[in-house]
mmCIF file of C-alpha atoms in Angstrom:
data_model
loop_
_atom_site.group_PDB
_atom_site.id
_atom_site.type_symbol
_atom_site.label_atom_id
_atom_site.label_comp_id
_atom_site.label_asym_id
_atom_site.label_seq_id
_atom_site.Cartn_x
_atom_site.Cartn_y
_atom_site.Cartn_z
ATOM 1 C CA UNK A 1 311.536 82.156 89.598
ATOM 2 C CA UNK A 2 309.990 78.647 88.858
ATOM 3 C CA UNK A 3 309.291 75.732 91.326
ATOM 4 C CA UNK A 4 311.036 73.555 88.175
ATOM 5 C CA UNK A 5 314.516 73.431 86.994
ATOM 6 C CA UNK A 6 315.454 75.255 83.961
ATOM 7 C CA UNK A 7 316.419 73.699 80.710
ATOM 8 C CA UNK A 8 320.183 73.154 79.586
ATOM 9 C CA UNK A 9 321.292 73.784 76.014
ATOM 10 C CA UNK A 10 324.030 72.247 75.186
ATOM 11 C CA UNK A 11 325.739 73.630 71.551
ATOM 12 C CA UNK A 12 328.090 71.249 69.740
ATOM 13 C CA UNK A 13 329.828 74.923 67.915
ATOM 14 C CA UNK A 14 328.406 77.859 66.707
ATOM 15 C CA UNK A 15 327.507 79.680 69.341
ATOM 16 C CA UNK A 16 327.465 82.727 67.117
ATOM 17 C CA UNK A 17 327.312 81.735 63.629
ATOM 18 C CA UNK A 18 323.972 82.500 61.577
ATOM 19 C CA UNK A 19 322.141 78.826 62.377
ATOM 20 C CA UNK A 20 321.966 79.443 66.059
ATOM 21 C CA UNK A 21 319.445 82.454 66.015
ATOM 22 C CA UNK A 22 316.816 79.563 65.199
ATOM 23 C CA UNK A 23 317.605 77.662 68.120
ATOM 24 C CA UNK A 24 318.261 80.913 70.522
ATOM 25 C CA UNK A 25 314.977 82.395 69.204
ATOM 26 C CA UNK A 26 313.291 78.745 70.283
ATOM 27 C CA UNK A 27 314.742 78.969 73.729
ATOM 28 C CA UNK A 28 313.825 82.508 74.240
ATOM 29 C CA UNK A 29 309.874 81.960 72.929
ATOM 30 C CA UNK A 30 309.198 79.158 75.246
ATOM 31 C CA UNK A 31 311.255 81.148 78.230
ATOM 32 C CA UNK A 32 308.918 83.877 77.309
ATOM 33 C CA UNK A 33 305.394 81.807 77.319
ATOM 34 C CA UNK A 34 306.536 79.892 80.434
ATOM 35 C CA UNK A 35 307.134 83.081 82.628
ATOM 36 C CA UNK A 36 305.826 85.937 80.826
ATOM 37 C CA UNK A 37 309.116 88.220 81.325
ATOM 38 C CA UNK A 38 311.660 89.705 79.576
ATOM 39 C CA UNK A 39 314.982 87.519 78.836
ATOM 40 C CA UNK A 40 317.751 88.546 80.854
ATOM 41 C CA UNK A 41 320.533 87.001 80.147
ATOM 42 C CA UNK A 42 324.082 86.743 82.489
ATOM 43 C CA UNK A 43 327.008 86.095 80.392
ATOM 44 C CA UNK A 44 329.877 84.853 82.431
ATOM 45 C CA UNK A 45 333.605 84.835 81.637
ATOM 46 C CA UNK A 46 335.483 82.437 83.887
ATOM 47 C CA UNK A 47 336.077 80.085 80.347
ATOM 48 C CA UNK A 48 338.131 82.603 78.751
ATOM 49 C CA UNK A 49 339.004 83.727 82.279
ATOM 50 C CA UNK A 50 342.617 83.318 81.905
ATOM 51 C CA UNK A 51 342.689 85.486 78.210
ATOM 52 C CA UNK A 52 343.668 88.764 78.927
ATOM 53 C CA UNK A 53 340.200 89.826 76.202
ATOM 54 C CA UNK A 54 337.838 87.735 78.371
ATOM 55 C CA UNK A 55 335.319 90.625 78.285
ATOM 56 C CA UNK A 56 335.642 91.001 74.357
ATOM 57 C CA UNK A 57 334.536 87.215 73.887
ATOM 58 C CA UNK A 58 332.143 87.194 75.849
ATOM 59 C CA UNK A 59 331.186 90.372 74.691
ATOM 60 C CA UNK A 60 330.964 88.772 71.530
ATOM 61 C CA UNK A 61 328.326 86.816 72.172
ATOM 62 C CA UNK A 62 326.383 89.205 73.507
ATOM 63 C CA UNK A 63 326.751 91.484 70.642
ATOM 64 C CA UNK A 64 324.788 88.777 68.796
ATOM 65 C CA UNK A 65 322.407 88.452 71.057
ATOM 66 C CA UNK A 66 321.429 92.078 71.660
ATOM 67 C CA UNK A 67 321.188 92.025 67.067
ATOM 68 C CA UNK A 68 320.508 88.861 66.236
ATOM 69 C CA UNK A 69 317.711 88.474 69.171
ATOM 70 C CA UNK A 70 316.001 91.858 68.935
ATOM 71 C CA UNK A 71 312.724 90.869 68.918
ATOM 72 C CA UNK A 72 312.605 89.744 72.437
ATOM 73 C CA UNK A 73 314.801 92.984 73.334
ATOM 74 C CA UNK A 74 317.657 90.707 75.489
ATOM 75 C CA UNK A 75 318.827 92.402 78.938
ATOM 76 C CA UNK A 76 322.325 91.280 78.690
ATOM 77 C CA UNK A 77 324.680 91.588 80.993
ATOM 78 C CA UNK A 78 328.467 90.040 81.136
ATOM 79 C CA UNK A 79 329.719 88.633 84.496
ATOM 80 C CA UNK A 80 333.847 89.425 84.734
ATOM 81 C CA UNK A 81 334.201 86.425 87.354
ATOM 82 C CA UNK A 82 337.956 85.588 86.145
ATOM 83 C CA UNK A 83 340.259 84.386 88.436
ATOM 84 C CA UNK A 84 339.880 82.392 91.937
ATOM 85 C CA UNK A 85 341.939 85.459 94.226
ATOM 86 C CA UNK A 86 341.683 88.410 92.062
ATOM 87 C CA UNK A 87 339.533 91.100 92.383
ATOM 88 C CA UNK A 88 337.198 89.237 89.923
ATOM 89 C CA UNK A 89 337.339 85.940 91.783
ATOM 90 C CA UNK A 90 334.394 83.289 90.765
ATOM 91 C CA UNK A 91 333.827 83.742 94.952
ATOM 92 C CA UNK A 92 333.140 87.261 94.929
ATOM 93 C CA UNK A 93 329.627 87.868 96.019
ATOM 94 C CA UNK A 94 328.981 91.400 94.366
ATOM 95 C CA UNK A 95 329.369 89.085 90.860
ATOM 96 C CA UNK A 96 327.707 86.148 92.226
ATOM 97 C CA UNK A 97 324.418 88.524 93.054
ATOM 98 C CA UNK A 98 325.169 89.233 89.095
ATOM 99 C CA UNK A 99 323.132 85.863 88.834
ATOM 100 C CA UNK A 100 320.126 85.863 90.781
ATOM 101 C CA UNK A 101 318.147 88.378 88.517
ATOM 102 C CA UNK A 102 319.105 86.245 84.968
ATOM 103 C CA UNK A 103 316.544 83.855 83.400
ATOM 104 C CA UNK A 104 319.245 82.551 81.238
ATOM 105 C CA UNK A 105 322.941 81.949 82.287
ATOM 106 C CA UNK A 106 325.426 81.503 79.473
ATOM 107 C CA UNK A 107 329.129 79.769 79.615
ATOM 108 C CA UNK A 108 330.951 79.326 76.520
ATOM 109 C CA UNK A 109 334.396 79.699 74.692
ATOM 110 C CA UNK A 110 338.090 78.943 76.768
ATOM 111 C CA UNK A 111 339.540 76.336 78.421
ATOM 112 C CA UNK A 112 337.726 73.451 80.067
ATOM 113 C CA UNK A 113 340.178 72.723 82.565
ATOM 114 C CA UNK A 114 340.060 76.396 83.371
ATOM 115 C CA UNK A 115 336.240 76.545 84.121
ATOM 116 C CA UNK A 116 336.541 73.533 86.279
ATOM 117 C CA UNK A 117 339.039 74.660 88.375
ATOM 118 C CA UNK A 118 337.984 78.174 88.772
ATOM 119 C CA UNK A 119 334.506 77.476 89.101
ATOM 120 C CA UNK A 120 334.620 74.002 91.536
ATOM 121 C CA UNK A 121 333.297 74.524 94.852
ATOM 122 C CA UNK A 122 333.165 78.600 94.105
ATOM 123 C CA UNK A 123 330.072 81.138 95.044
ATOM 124 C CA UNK A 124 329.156 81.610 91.561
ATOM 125 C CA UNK A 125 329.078 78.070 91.002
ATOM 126 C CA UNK A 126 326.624 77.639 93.699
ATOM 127 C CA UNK A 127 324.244 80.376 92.605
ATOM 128 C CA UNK A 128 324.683 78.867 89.254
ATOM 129 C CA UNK A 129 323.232 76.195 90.125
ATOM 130 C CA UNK A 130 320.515 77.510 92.912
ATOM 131 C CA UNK A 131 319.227 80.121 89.885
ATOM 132 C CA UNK A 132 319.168 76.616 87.092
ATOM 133 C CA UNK A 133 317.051 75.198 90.309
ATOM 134 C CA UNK A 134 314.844 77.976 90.460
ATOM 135 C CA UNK A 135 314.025 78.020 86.572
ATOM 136 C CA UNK A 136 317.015 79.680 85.166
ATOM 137 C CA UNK A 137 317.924 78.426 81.522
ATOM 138 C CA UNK A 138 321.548 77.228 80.968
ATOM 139 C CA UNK A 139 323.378 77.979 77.589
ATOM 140 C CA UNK A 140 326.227 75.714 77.056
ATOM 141 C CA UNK A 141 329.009 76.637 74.587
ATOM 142 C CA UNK A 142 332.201 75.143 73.674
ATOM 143 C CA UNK A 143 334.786 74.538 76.420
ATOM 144 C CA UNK A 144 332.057 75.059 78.762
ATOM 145 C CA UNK A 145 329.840 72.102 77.574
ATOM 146 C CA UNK A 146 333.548 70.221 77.753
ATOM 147 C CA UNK A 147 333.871 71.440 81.560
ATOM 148 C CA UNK A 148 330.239 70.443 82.479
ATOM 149 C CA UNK A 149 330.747 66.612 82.183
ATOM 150 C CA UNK A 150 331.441 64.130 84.808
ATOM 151 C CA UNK A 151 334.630 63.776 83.349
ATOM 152 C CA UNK A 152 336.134 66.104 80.709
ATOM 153 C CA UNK A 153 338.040 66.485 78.081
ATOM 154 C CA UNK A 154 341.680 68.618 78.083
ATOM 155 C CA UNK A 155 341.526 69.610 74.476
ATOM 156 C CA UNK A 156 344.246 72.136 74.472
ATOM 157 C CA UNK A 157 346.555 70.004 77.077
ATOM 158 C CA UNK A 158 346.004 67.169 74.517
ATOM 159 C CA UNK A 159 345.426 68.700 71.171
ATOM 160 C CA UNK A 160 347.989 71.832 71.415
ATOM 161 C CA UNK A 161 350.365 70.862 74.197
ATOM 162 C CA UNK A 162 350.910 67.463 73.177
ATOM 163 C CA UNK A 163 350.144 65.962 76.457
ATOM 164 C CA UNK A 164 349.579 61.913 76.981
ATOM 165 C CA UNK A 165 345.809 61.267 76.173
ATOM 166 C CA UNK A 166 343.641 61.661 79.972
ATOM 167 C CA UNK A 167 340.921 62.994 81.575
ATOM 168 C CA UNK A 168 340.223 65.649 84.084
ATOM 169 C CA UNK A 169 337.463 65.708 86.327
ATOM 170 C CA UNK A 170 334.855 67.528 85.473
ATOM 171 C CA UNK A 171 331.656 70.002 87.094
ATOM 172 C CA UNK A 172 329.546 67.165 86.658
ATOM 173 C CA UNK A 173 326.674 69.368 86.857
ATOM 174 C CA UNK A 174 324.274 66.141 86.307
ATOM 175 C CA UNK A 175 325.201 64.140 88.709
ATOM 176 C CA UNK A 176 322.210 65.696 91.088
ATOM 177 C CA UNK A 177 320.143 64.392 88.146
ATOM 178 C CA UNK A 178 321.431 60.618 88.605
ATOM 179 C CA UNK A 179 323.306 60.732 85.538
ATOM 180 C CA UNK A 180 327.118 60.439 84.666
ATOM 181 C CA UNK A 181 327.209 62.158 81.422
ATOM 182 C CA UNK A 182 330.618 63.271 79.274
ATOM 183 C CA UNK A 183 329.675 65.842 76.691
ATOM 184 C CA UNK A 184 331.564 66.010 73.405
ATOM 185 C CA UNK A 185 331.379 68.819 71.419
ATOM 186 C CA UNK A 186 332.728 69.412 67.676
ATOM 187 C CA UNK A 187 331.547 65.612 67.283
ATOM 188 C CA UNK A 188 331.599 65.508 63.930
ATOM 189 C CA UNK A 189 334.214 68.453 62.567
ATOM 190 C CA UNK A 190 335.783 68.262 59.851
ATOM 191 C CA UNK A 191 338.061 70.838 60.124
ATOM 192 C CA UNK A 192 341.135 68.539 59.057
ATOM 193 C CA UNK A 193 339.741 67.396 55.794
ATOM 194 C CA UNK A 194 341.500 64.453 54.305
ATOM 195 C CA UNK A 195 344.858 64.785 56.139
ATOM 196 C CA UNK A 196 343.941 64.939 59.719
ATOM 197 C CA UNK A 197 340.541 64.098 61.698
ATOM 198 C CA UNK A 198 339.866 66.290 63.811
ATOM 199 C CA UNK A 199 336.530 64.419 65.073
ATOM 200 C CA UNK A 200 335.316 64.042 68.672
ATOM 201 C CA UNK A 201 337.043 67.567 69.419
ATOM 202 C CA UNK A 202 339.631 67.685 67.364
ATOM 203 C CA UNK A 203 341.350 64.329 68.809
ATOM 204 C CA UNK A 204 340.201 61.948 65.982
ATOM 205 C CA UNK A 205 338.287 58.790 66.146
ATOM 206 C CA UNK A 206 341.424 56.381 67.179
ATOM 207 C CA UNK A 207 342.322 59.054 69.842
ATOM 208 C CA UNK A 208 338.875 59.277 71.290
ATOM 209 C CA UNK A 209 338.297 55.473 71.542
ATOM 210 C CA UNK A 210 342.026 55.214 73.628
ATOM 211 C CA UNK A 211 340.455 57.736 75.740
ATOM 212 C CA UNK A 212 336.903 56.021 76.507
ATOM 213 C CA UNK A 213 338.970 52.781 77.068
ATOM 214 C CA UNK A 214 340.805 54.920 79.929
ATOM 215 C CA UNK A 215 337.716 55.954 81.115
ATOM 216 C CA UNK A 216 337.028 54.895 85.314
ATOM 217 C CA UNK A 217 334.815 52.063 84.555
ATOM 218 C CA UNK A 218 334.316 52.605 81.023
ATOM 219 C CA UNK A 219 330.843 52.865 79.415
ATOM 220 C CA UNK A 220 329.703 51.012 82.443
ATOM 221 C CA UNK A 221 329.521 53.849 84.494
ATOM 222 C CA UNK A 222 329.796 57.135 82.110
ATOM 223 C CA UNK A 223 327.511 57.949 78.927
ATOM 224 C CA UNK A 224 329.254 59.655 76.309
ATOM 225 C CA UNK A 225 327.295 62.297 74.520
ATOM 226 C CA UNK A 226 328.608 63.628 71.170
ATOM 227 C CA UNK A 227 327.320 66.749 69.851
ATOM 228 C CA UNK A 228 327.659 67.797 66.343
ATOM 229 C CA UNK A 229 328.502 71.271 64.828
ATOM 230 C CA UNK A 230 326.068 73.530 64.974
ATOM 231 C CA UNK A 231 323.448 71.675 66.308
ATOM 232 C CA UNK A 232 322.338 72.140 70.046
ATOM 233 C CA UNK A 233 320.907 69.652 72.702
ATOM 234 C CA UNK A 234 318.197 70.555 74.895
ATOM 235 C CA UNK A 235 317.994 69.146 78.444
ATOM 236 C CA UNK A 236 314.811 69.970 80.124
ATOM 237 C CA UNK A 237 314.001 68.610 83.592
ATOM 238 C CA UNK A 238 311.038 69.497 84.406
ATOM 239 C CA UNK A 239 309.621 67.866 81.523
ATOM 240 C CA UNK A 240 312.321 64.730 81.660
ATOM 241 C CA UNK A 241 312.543 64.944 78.259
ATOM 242 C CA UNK A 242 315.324 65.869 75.719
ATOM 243 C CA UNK A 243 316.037 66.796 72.442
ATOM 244 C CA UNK A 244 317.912 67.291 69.292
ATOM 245 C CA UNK A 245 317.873 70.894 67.315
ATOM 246 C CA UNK A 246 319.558 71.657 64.203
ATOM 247 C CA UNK A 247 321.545 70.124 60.998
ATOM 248 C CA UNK A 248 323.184 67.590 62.996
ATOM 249 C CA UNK A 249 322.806 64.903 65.543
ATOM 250 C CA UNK A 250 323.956 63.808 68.889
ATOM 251 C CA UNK A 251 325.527 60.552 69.811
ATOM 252 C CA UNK A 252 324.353 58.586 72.981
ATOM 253 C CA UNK A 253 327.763 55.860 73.414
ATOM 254 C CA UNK A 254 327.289 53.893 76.994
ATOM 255 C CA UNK A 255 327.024 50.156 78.267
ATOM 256 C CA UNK A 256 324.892 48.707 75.904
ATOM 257 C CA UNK A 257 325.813 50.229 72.258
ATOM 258 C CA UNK A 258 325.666 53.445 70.518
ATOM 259 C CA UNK A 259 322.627 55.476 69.363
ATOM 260 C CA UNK A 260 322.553 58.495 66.892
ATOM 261 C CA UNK A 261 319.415 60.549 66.932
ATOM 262 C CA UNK A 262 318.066 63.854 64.893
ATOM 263 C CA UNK A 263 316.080 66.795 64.979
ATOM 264 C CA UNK A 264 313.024 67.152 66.048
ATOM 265 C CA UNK A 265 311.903 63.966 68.674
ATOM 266 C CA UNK A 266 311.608 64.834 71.976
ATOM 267 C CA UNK A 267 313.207 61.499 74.030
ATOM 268 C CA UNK A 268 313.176 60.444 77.962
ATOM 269 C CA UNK A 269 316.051 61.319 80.012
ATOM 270 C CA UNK A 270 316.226 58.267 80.982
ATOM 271 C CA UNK A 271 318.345 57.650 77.089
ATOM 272 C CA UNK A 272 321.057 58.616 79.693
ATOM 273 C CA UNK A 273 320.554 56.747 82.815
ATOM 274 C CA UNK A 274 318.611 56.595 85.791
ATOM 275 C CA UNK A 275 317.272 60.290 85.806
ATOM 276 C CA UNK A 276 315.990 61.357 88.938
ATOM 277 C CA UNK A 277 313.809 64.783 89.317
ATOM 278 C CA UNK A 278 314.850 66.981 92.386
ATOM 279 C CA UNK A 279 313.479 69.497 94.492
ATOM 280 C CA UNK A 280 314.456 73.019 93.535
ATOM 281 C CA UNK A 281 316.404 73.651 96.396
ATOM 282 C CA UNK A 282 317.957 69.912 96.781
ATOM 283 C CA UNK A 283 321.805 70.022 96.282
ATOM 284 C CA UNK A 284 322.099 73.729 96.466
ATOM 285 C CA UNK A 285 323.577 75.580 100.207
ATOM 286 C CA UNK A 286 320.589 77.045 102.070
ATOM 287 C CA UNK A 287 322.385 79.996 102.334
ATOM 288 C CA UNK A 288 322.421 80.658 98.220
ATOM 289 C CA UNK A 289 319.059 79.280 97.756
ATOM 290 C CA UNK A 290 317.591 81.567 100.321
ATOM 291 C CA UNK A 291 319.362 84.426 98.640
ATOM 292 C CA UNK A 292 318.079 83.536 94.756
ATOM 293 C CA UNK A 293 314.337 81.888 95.647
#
């Protein structure tokens, strides 16, 4: 493992669809100068947890992997952590240990609200987050890019159910970073066409700006970060840098305005607030970091 944090890529949609190879084959080349070793990825299913074909998606995306990928001949393994009290319970340590060998840890289609509440406070949440500490990559996908934010998103609750327009709290996975960020896939879909928009996930533009005015101190004290389809954003700590791969853009909404930026600059972390740089094992329990270091 690495004395840095890992990067974080973040995917607006697409997590299988033809353009991401490009970006997947970029992550895996500079995993592979960095270290020197083989990818390995760790596929977990707690998003789709609650589907009773949670192994097929996630299978899914390790079928393109293992193709698409061949090159860099991917370990991949999937990770059936489920259901909190189940026999496949995110607090199970024989799936936990799943973790500690993977350079790359993937989270992706499901339910938002799900992966928050099966994942909060859980065993493979910690060594999540001990093996990103240690140099592990994250891959961010759908409802899991939703359920990483300080405060997400609950598309289906919202969008399906028909549910009053709220938030849920969120992993807020960057918050040991300094920063209070809300992800937003799907930014820009289209999916609707001219009879319904279905931008900002699906909940339309006058939706979405009901919701940021409901937000705990508004854009005073959360950054929005929209992410269009097919097009990823790269988080890398180590560096404190970020930036923008793919046909689209992402959208940086907070205090003082809006910004839209493009492929191929490489930007502070500090576009999202006061980033602060940790020690590998700060914010982890001794116990997991001893067990992944």
């Amino acid at each position: 493992m690495s004395d840095a944090p890992g990067m974080v890529l973040l995917l607006g949609s697409g997590e299988t669809a033809p353009g991401a190879q490009k970006i997947y084959h970029w992550l895996f080349s500079r995993l592979r100068e960095q270290t020197g070793d083989g990818i390995r990825v760790a596929i977990l299913e707690t998003p789709a947890g609650f589907e009773p074909n949670s192994d097929f998606v996630a299978g899914q995306v390790g079928a393109y992997l293992t193709k698409r990928l061949q090159n860099f001949r991917p370990s991949v393994h999937i990770v059936p952590a489920r259901k909190k009290g189940t026999a496949f319970s995110p607090d199970a340590p024989e799936l936990a240990e799943q973790l500690y060998d993977a350079n790359i840890i993937f989270l992706g289609p499901g339910s938002p609200t799900y992966t928050v509440r099966q994942l909060r406070d859980s065993l493979v949440w910690e060594t999540l987050r001990a093996c990103h500490r240690a140099g592990a990559m994250i891959i961010l996908a759908s409802a899991a890019t939703l359920a990483f934010s300080r405060q997400t998103l609950p598309i289906y609750e919202i969008y399906k159910v028909g549910e009053d327009l709220h938030w849920k709290p969120g992993l807020d996975f960057f918050a040991d970073f300094g920063l209070a960020l809300n992800f937003v896939p799907h930014w820009n879909n289209r999916d609707g066409g001219e009879v319904l928009d279905t931008s900002r996930c699906y909940l339309g533009q006058t939706r979405f700006a009901q919701l940021v005015e409901m937000l705990p101190g508004r854009l005073r004290d959360h950054t929005l970060v929209g992410i269009d389809e097919n097009t990823a954003l790269i988080i890398d700590p180590a560096s404190h840098a970020w930036q923008v791969m793919g046909p689209g853009g992402v959208t940086i909404q907070d205090g003082y305005g809006e910004a839209v930026y493009q492929t191929g600059v490489i930007r502070p972390l500090t576009d999202f607030g006061a980033f602060t740089p940790l020690t590998p094992a700060a914010c982890s329990s001794m116990s997991v970091w001893s067990l992944v270091a």
